[in-house]
Amino acid sequence: MSLLNVGVCYRRPHGFFKGKRSDFWGLQSVNFDLHEGETIGVLGRNGAGKSTLLRVLSTIIVPDRGQIEIRSGLRSTLLSIGVGSHATLSGRENAVLNGMMLGASKKRMIESLDRIREFSELGEFFDEPIYTYSSGMAARLGFATALEVDPDVLLIDEMLSVGDASFQQKSAAALKDRLRAGKTAVIVSHDVRTIAEVCNRAIWIENGLSIAEGDPADVAAQYAKAVAESAHNSLGL
Amino acid sequence: MDWRRYWDIIVYRTYAELKSEAQLSYMGYVWWILEPLLNTVLFFVIMAAVLDQSISGFFCFLLVGSIIWQWLNASLLGAANSIVDAGGMLKQIYLPKAILPLIVIFTSAWKFVFIFLLLLICVWVSGHRPTAAYACLPVLLLLEFVVIVAFTLPLAAIMPYFPDARVTVDAILRSGLLISGVFFPVTQLPASYRLYFHLNPMADLIEAFRTVLLDGGWPNWYLMGYVALLSLGGLAVAAWLYTWLDRSIVKAIHR
């Protein structure tokens, strides 16, 4: 997968009588290549264009300029929790539905139900409707399901931490195992430690532009320095 | 391979919608039948009692029109905002957008099955026996389904771009109810208006259902051909719209 000068333009809503349309470029120009088996970290502050980049990578939107090349048939999916779930369905039914939403076939999801049940630690509740769940239980089910969907490229928005402390550790460990086992992935975060720890390469984007790329430790250090400086300035010190 | 998955999603979500509708109210499934029936009774009271509309067998006449109309009404109204409402989800994962209105369409189609059976029973009880013309009922039902899809899909697709349309859908549906002949037969119209009346596919369908169920006759096949052609045109527009907007519509949803 490769991105060349990719830009995405949002049109702000405007009325008939409110004058000229205003455009906003969520991404100006972002460049990078992603190779098989590689984990790339994308660093950036709030509003830098990280979420828009993930939408481009997961092919939800096509860029308005620049080029994106994706090997045909490649499936890249955002690791999202509980997407499209339905409160009156049981945990079991929701696992199948969520999994299909994320790109797995029904057959595959039915085969992985036992593992989902075990990983989510839901026990008897697995067959209860999810409106009876606590938010932690719903999140555990969502994570366990998302982990079973195995897209070609895994997109992660912040390292997910769900459930209580022990489940957080377990889920983070499971995800890191995936990445170490050579899963192709893009992780978006503003947490420099995570990026330095799990990625092979890092990119720093600011205002929709990619401004640094390279060794995760180096890029993370540059990014941390810039963030510290601007915090320093805004405090007037 | 993905088509199979998309179809499974539609089936699963339709099942979930039906289940949740039934569970989240005390009377559950009963509402599927009660709601259209109550609407019809309301129409009847207004038309028969207040306006003294005196066609013999007016209740059956009204019942057929009202139930055939309400199938379209429920699908359109329910599906209009289906894409806008799923904005949060569509920003996280890729789905062909047509799936969302189709879920609503299938949900109301399933509910319609029950109310249609009740309609048949009402018609029989009031003395209109089944005839050979019943053979064309599946064709008429399929035709109305296609009309519903052909109207609903384009509407749901343009909704994110014209939030104002939300206000107008209601008004358009209400005037649709008035001009589709739910309350009166075409023979009550002056001859010069009849051509315009027949341009409305719902008016043609309602008339066809009445011909079959109440008069035991066969529908006007020329008009049915026109309805089929028109809805195929609508489907073509829908296919074009959804291909064109598929990977950019999310940017127009501001929620």
Coordinates of N, CA and C in Angstrom, one line a residue, chain B residues 18 42 52 59 63 85 100 212 250 255:
Chain B
L18 N -36.4 -6.5 13.9 CA -37.7 -7.0 14.2 C -37.7 -7.5 15.7
L42 N -59.1 5.1 11.5 CA -59.1 6.5 11.6 C -59.6 7.2 10.2
D52 N -69.3 11.6 4.7 CA -70.3 10.8 4.1 C -70.0 10.3 2.7
F59 N -65.4 0.3 3.5 CA -64.4 -0.1 4.4 C -63.3 -1.0 3.7
L63 N -59.5 -0.1 3.2 CA -58.5 -1.0 3.8 C -57.4 -1.4 2.8
D85 N -28.2 8.4 10.0 CA -28.2 7.9 11.4 C -27.0 6.9 11.6
L100 N -27.9 0.0 4.3 CA -28.7 0.6 5.4 C -30.2 0.8 5.1
V212 N -58.0 -6.9 -8.2 CA -57.9 -8.3 -7.9 C -58.6 -8.8 -6.7
V250 N -19.6 9.7 3.4 CA -19.3 9.9 4.8 C -18.9 11.3 5.2
R255 N -22.2 14.2 11.9 CA -22.6 13.8 13.2 C -21.8 12.6 13.7

